[in-house]
CSV table of C-alpha atoms and ligand atoms in Angstrom, one decimal:
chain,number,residue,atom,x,y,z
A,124,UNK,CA,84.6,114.8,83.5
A,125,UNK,CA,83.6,112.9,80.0
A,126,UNK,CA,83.5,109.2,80.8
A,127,UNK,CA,84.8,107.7,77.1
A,128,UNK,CA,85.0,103.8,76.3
A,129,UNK,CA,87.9,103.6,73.8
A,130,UNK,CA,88.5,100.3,72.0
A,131,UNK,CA,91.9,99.0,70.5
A,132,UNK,CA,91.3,96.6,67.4
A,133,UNK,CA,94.2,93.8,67.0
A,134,UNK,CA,96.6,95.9,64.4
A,135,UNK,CA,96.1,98.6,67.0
A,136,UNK,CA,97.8,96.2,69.8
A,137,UNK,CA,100.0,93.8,67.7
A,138,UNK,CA,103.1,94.1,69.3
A,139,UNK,CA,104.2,95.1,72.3
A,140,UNK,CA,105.6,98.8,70.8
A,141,UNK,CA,101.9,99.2,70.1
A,142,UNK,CA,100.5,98.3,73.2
A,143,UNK,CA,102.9,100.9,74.9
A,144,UNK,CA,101.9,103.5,72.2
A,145,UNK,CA,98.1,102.4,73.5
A,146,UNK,CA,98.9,102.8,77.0
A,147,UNK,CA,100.7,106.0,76.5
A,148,UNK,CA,97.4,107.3,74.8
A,149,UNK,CA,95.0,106.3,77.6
A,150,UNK,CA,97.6,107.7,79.9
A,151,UNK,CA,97.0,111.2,78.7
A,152,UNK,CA,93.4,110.1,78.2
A,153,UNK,CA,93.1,110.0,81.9
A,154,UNK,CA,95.7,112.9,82.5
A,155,UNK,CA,93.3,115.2,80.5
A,156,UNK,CA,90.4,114.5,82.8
A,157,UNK,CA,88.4,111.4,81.4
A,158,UNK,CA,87.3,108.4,82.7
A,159,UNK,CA,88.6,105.7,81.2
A,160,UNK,CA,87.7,101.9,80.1
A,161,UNK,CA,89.8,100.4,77.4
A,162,UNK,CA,88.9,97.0,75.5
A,163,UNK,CA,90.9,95.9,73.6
A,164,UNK,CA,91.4,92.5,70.9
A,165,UNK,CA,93.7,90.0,70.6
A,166,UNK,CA,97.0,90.7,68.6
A,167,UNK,CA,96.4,90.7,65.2
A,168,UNK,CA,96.5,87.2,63.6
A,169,UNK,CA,95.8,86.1,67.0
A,170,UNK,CA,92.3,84.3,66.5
A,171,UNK,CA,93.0,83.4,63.4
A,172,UNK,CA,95.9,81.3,64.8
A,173,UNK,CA,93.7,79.9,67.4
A,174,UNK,CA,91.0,78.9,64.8
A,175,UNK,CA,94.0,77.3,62.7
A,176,UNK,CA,94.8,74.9,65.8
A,177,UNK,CA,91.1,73.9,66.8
A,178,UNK,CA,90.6,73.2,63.0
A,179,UNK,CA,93.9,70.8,62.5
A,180,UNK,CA,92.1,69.2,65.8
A,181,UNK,CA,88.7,69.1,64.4
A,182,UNK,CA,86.5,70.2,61.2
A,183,UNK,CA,83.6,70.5,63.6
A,184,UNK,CA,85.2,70.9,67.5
A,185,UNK,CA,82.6,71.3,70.2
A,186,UNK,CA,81.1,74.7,70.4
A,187,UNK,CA,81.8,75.6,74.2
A,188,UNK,CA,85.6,74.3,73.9
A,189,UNK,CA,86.3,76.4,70.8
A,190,UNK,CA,84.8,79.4,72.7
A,191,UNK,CA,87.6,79.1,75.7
A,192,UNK,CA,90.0,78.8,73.0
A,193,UNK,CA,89.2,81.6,70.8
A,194,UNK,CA,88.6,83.8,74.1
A,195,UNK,CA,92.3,83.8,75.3
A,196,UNK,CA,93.8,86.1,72.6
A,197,UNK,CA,91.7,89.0,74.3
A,198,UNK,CA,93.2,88.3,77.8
A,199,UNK,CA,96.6,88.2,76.7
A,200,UNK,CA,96.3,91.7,75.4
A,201,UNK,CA,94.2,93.2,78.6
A,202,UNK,CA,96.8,91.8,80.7
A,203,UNK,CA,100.1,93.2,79.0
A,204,UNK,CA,98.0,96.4,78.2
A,205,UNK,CA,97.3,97.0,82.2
A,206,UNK,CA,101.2,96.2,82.6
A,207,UNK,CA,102.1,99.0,80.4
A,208,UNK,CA,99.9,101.1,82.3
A,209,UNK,CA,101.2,100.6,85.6
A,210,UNK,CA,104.6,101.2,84.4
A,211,UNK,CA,103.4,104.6,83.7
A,212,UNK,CA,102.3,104.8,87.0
A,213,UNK,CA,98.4,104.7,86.0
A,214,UNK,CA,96.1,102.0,88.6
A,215,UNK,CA,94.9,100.2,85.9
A,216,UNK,CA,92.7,96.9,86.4
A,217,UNK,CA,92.5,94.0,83.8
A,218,UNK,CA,89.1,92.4,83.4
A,219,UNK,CA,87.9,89.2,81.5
A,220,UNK,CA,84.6,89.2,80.2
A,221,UNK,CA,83.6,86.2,82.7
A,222,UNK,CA,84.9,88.7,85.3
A,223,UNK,CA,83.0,92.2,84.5
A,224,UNK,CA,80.2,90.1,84.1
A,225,UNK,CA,79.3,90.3,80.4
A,226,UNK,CA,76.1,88.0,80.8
A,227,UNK,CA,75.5,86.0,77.8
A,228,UNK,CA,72.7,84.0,75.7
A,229,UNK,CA,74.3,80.2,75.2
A,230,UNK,CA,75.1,80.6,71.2
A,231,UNK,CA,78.5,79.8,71.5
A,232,UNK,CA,80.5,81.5,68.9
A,233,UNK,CA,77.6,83.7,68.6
A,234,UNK,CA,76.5,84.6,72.0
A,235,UNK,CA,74.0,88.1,72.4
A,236,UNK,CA,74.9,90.1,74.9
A,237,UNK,CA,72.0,90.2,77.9
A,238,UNK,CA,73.1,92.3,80.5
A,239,UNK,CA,76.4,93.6,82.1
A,240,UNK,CA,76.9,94.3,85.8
A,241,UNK,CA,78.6,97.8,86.5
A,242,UNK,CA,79.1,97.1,90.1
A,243,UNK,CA,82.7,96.9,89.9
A,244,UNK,CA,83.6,99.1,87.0
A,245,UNK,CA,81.8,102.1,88.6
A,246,UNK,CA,83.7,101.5,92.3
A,247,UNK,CA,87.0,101.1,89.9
A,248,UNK,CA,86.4,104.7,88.2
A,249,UNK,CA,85.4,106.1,91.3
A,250,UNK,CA,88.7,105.4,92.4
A,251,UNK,CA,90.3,106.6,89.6
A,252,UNK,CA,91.2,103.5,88.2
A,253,UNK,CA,91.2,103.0,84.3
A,254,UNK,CA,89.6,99.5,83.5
A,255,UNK,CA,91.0,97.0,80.5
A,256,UNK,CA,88.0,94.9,79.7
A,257,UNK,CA,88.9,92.1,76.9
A,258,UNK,CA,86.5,92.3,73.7
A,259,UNK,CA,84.6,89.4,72.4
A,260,UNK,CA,83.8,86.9,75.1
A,261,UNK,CA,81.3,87.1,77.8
A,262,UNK,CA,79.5,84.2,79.7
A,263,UNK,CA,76.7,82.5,80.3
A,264,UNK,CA,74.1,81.8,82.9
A,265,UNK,CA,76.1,78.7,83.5
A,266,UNK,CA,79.3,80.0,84.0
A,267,UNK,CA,79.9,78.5,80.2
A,268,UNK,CA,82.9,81.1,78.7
A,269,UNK,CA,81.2,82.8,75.2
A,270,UNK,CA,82.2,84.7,72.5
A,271,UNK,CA,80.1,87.5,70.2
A,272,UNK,CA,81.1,86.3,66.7
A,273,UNK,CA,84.2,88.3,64.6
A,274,UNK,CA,84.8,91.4,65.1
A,275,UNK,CA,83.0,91.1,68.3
A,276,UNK,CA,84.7,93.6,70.3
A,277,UNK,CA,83.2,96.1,68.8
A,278,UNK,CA,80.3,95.3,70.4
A,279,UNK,CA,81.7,95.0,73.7
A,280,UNK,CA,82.8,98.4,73.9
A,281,UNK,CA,79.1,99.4,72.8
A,282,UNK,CA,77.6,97.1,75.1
A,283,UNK,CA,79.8,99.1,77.8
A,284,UNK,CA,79.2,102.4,76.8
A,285,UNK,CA,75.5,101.9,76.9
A,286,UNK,CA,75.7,100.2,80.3
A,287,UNK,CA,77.9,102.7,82.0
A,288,UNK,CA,75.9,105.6,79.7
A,289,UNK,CA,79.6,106.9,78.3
A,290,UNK,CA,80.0,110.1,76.7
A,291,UNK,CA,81.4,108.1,73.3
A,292,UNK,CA,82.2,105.1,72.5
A,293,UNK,CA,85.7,105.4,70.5
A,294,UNK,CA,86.5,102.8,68.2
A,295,UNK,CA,89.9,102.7,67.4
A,296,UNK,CA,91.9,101.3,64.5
A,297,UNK,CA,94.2,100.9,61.7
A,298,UNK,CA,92.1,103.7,59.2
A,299,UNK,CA,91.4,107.2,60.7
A,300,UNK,CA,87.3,106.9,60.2
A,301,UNK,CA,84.7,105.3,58.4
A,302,UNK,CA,85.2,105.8,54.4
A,303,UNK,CA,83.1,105.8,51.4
A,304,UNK,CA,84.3,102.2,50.7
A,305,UNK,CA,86.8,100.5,52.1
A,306,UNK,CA,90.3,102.5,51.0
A,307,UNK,CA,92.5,99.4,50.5
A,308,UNK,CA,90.0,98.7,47.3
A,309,UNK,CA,89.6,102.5,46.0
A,310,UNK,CA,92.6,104.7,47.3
A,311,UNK,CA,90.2,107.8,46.4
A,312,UNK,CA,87.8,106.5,49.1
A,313,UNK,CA,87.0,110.2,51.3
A,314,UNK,CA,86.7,110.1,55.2
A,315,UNK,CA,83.2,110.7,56.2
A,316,UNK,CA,82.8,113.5,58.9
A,317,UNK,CA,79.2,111.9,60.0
A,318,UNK,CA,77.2,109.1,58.6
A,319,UNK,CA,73.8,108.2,59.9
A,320,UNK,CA,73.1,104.8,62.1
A,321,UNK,CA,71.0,102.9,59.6
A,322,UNK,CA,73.5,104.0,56.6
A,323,UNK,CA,76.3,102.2,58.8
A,324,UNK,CA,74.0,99.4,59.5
A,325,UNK,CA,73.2,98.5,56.0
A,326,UNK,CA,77.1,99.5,54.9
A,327,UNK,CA,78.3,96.9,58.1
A,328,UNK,CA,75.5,94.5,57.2
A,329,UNK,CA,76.6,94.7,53.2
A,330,UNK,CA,80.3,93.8,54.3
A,331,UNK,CA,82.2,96.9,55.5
A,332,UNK,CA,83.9,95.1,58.0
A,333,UNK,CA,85.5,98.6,60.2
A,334,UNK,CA,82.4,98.1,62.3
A,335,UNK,CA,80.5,94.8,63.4
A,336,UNK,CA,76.8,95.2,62.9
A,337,UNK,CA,75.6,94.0,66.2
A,338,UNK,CA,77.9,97.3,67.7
A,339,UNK,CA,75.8,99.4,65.7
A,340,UNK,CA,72.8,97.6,66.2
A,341,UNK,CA,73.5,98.2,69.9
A,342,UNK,CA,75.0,101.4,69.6
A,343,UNK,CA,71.4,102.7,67.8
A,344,UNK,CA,69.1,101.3,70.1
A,345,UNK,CA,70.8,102.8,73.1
A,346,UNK,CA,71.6,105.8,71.2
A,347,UNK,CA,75.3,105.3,72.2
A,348,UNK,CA,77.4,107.9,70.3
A,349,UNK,CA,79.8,106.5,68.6
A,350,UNK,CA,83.1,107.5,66.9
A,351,UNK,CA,85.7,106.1,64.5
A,352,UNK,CA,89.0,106.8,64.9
A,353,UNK,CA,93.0,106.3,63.8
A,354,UNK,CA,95.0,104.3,67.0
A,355,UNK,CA,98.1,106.3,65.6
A,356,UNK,CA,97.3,109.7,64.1
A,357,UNK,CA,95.2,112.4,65.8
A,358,UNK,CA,91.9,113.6,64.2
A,359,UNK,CA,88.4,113.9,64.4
A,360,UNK,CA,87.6,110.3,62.7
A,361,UNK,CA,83.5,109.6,62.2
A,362,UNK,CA,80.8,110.3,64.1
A,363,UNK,CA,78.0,107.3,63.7
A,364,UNK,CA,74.2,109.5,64.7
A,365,UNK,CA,71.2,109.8,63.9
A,366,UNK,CA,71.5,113.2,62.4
A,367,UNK,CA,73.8,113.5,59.2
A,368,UNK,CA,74.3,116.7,59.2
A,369,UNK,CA,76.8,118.8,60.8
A,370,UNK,CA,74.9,121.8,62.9
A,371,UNK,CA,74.8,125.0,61.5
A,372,UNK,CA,75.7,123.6,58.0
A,373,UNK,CA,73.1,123.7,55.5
A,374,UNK,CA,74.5,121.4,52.7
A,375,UNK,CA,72.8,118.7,50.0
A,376,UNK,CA,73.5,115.6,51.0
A,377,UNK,CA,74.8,112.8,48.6
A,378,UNK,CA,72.3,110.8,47.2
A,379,UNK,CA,75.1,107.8,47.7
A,380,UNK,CA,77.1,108.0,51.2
A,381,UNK,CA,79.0,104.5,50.6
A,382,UNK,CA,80.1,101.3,48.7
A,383,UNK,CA,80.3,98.2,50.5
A,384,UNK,CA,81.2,94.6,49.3
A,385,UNK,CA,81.1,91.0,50.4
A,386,UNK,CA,83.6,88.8,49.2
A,387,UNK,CA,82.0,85.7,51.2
A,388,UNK,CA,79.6,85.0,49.2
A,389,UNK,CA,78.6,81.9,46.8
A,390,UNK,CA,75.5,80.9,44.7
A,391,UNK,CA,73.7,78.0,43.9
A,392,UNK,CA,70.9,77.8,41.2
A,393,UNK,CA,68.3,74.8,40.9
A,394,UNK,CA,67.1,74.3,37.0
A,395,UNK,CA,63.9,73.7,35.7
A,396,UNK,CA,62.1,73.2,39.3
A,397,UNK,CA,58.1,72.2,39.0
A,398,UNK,CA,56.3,75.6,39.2
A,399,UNK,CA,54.0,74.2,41.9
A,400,UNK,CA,52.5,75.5,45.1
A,401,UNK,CA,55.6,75.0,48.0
A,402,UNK,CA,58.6,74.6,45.7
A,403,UNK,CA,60.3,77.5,47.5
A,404,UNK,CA,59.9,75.5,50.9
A,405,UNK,CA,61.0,72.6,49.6
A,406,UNK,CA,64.6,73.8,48.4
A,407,UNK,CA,64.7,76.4,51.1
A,408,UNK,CA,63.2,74.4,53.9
A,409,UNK,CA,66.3,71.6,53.9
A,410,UNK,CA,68.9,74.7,53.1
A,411,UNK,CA,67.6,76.4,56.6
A,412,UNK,CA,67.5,73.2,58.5
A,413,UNK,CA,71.4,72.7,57.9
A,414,UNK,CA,71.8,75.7,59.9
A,415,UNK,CA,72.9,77.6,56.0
A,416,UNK,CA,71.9,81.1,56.0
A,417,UNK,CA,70.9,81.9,52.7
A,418,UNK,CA,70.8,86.1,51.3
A,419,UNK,CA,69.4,87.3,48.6
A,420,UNK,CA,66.5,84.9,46.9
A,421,UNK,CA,65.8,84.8,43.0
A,422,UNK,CA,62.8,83.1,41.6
A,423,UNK,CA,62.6,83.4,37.6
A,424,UNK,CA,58.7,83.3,36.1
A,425,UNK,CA,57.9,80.0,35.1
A,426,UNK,CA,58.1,78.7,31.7
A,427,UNK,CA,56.5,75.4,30.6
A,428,UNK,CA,55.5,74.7,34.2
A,429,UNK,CA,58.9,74.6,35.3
A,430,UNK,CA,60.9,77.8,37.1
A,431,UNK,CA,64.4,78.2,38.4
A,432,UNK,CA,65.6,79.0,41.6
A,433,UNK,CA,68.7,80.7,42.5
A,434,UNK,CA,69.8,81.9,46.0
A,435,UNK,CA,73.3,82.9,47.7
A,436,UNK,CA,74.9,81.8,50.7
A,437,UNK,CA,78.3,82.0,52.5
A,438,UNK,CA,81.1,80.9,51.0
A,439,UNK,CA,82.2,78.2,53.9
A,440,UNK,CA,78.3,76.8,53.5
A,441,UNK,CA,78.9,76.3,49.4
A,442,UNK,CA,79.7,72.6,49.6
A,443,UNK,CA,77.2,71.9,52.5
A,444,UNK,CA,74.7,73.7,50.6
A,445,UNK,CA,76.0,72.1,47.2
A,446,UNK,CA,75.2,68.4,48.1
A,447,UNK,CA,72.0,69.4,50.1
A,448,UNK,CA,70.6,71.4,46.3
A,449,UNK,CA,71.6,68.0,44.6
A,450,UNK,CA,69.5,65.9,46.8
A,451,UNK,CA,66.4,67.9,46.5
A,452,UNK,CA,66.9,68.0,42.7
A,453,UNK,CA,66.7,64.2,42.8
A,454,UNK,CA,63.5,64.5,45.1
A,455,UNK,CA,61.8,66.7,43.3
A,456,UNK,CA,62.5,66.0,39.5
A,457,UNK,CA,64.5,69.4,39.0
A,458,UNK,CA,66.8,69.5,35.6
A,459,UNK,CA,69.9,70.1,37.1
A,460,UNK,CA,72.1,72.1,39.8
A,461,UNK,CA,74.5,74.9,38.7
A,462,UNK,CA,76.6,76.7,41.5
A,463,UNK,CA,79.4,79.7,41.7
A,464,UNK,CA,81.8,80.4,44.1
A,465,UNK,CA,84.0,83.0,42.4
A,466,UNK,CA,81.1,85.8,42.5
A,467,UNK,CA,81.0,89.0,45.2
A,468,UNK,CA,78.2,91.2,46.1
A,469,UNK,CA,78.6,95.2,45.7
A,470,UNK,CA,76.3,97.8,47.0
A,471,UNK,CA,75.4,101.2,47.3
A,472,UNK,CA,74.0,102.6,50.0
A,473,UNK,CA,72.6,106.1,50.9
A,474,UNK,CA,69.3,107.3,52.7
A,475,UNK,CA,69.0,110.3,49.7
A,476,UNK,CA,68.2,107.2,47.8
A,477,UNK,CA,64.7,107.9,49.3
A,478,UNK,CA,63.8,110.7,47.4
A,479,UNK,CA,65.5,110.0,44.0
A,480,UNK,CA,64.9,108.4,41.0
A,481,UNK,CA,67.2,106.7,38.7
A,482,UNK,CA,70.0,105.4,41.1
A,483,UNK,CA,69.5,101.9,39.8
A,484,UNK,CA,70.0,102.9,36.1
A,485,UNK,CA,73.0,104.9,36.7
A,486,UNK,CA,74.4,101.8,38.9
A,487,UNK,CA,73.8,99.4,36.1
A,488,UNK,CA,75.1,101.8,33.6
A,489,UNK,CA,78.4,102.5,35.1
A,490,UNK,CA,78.9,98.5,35.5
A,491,UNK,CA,77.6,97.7,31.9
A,492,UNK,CA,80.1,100.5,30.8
A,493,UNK,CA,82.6,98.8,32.1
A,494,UNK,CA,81.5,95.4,30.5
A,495,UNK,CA,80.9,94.0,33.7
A,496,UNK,CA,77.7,91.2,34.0
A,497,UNK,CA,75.5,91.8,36.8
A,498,UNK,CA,74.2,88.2,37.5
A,499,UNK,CA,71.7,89.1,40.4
A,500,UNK,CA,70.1,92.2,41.4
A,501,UNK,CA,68.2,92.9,45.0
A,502,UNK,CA,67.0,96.5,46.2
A,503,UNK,CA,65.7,97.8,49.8
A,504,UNK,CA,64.8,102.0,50.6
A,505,UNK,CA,68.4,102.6,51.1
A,506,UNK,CA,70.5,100.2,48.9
A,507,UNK,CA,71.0,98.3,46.0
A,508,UNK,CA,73.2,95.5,45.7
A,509,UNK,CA,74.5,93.5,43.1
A,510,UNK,CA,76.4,90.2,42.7
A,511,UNK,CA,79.2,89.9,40.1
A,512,UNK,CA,82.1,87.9,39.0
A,513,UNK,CA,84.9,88.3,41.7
A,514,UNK,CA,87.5,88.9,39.6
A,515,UNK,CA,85.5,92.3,38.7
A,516,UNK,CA,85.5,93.6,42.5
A,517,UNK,CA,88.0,96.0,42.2
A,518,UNK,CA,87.0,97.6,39.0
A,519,UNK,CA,83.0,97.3,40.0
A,520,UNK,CA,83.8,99.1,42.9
A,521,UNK,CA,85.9,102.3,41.8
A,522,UNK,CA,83.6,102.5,39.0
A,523,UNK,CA,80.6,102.9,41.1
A,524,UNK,CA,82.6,105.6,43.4
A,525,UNK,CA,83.5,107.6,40.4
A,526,UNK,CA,80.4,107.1,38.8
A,527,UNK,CA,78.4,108.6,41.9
A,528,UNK,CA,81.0,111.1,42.4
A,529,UNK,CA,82.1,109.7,46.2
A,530,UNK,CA,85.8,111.2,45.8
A,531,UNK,CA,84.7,114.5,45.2
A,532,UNK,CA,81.2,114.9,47.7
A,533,UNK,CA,82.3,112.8,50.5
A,534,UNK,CA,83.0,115.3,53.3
A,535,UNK,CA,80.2,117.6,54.7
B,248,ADP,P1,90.2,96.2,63.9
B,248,ADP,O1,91.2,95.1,64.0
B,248,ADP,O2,90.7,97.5,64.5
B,248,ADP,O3,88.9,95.9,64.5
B,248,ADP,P2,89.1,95.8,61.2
B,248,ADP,O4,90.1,95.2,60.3
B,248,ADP,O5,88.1,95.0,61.8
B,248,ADP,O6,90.0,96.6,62.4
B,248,ADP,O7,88.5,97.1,60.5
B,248,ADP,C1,89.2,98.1,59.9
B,248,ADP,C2,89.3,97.8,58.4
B,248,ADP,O8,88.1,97.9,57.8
B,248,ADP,C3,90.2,98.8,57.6
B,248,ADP,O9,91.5,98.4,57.6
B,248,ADP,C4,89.6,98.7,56.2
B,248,ADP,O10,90.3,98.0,55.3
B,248,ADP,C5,88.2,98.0,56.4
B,248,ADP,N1,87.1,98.7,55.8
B,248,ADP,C6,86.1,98.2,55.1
B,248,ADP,N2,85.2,99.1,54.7
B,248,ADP,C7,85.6,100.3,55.2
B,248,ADP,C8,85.1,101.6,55.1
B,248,ADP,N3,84.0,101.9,54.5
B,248,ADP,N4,85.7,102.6,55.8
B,248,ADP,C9,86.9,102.3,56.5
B,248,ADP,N5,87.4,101.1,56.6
B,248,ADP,C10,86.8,100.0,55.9
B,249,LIG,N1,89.7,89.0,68.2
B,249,LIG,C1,88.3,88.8,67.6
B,249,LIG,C2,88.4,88.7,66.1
B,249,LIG,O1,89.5,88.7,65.5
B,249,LIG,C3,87.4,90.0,68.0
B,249,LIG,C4,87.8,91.3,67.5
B,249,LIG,O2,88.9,91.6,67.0
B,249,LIG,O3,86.9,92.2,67.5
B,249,LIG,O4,87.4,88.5,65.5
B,250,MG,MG1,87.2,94.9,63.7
């Protein structure tokens, strides 16, 4: 018997004809001999709708409150999705995160997950029950309710699989695997059969949003297998291991396995700064002290003892980070402040990137080609990104794929 942890994203359970089309699938799930834990999302739109109330309420509402609030889409859904089950006659138990117990660090809204306790989930498959465990929240050593951050349910099926050692860990949803880039951008984009953990990482950590990055943090480290798949359309979705290759097949891989963009991303650049020892804290130390995560860093080479400074953040911190820029500018005799919200990040990723030259110039090729400005440029061993005018997403993005010849190399 294969014990599977298979999770429902919210377009998977947005109405109630989905949620019996869910329960029907879990049905013969547990009919074909598997045990069985289900965790699902909110409805689509769901949190979205609940962040829309806090905020009319409040620009900056109280951490622990927000966390009950955003938590109660999930147990709407584990509660009508265990209904559907009994009416199929399966024993089906419904379990908050509070409830399981998911055991939480205190960052509200972006609480790690510690430890889980199994107790009950093991006596519950024992007895041949199928469990419905809501995604996203868990709780703290207080008894405080928390959640893991968007997307978060992903993580909580990880965090399950590991803790109850699952056979896979099936992530469900509204696209039947993980692509070469994300197919509502690039309609050529192929299904991967297999991509490695640390090409998902950087592709999740880039902004390919089918898979939260702390699941696949989790889902390496505890060697989880783990699996992408369509709610609604049988096939064999994407394996996420550590081996790329598929056995017995000896193929080249692509040097480039994906595309991945972020379109939440602003920057801000600080003219004519005094090229002195510590300039770098003083703008950055203020920027980090607002609680502003700032990505990629640029620092030109000083001319006439002055440099500039750019750096990009996310888009909600742009005006935070804005007015904070302005005031060191005054403090520290900078020329001016420039700053650009309309700009997106695009990257390439691929771990054949290793072991061969000239990836770089053919990216910037393909975009200059295309006419399109690359206004910042930062590399690691397995990607490069750029940043670009937003308006240029689309094209920047198809170009890339057909420059590195995604459509046609995708599949192993
Ligand atoms: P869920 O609600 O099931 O968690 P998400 O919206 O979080 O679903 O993730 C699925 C979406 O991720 C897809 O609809 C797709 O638009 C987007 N996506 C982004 N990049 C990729 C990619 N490389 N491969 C597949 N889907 C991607
Ligand atoms: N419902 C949460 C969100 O929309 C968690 C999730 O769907 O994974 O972010
Ligand atoms: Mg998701």
């Amino acid at each position: 018997m294969a014990l599977l942890v298979q999770k429902f994203g919210g377009t998977s359970v947005g109405t109630v004809d989905k949620i019996e089309k869910i329960a029907d699938k879990l049905f013969e799930s547990q009919k074909a001999g598997n045990g069985v834990v289900a965790v699902v999302s909110a409805m689509s739109g769901e949190t979205n709708r609940l962040i829309e109330l806090a905020r009319q309420i409040s620009h900056e509402p109280n951490a622990r409150e927000y966390d009950v609030l955003v938590s109660t889409g999930e147990q709407v859904t584990i509660a009508l999705l265990s209904m559907a089950l009994h009416a199929r006659g399966v024993d089906a138990r419904s379990y908050t995160g509070a409830q399981v117990k998911i055991l939480t660090d205190d960052s509200h809204t972006k609480a790690r997950i510690m430890e889980i306790d199994d107790t009950a989930m093991q006596s519950d498959l024992e007895h041949g029950r199928v469990i419905v465990v809501a995604g996203f929240q868990g709780v703290d050593k207080n008894g405080n309710i928390t959640t893991l951050g968007r997307g978060g349910s992903d993580t909580t099926a990880v965090a399950l699989a590991a803790a109850l050692k699952a056979d896979e860990c099936q992530i469900f949803t509204d696209v039947d695997g993980v692509y070469t880039t994300d197919p509502r951008v690039e309609p050529n984009a192929r299904r991967l059969d297999r991509i490695t953990f640390e090409e998902m990482l950087e592709m999740a950590s880039l902004g390919s949003k089918v898979l939260q990055i702390r699941a696949v943090e989790f889902a390496g480290k505890y060697n989880v297998p783990l699996r992408v798949l369509s709610s609604f359309e049988e096939g064999p979705g994407t394996l996420i291991s550590y081996e790329q290759r598929t056995e017995g097949k000896i193929m080249e891989q692509p040097v480039i396995s994906g595309i991945a963009f972020n379109r939440d991303e602003a920057k801000l650049t600080i003219l004519g700064v005094p090229d002195t020892p510590g300039v770098a804290y003083q703008i950055l130390g203020p920027i980090s002290d607002a609680n502003i995560e700032v990505d990629m860093i640029i620092q030109n080479v000083g001319a006439d003892s002055t440099t500039d400074f750019t750096f990009t953040v996310h888009r909600n911190d742009y005006d935070k980070a804005l007015k904070i820029l302005q005031e060191i500018a005054t403090a520290v005799n900078a020329r001016e402040v420039v700053g650009d919200s309309a700009i997106v990040k695009v990257s390439i990723v691929g771990v054949g990137m290793r072991s061969h030259a000239g990836i770089a110039s053919k990216m910037f090729k393909a975009l200059s080609d295309e006419a399109i400005n690359i206004r910042m440029i930062s590399t690691s061993e397995i990607k490069i990104s750029v940043v670009i005018d937003e308006k240029y997403l689309e094209l920047g993005v198809r170009t890339l794929h057909t420059a590195f010849g995604l459509a046609e190399t995708a599949s192993d």
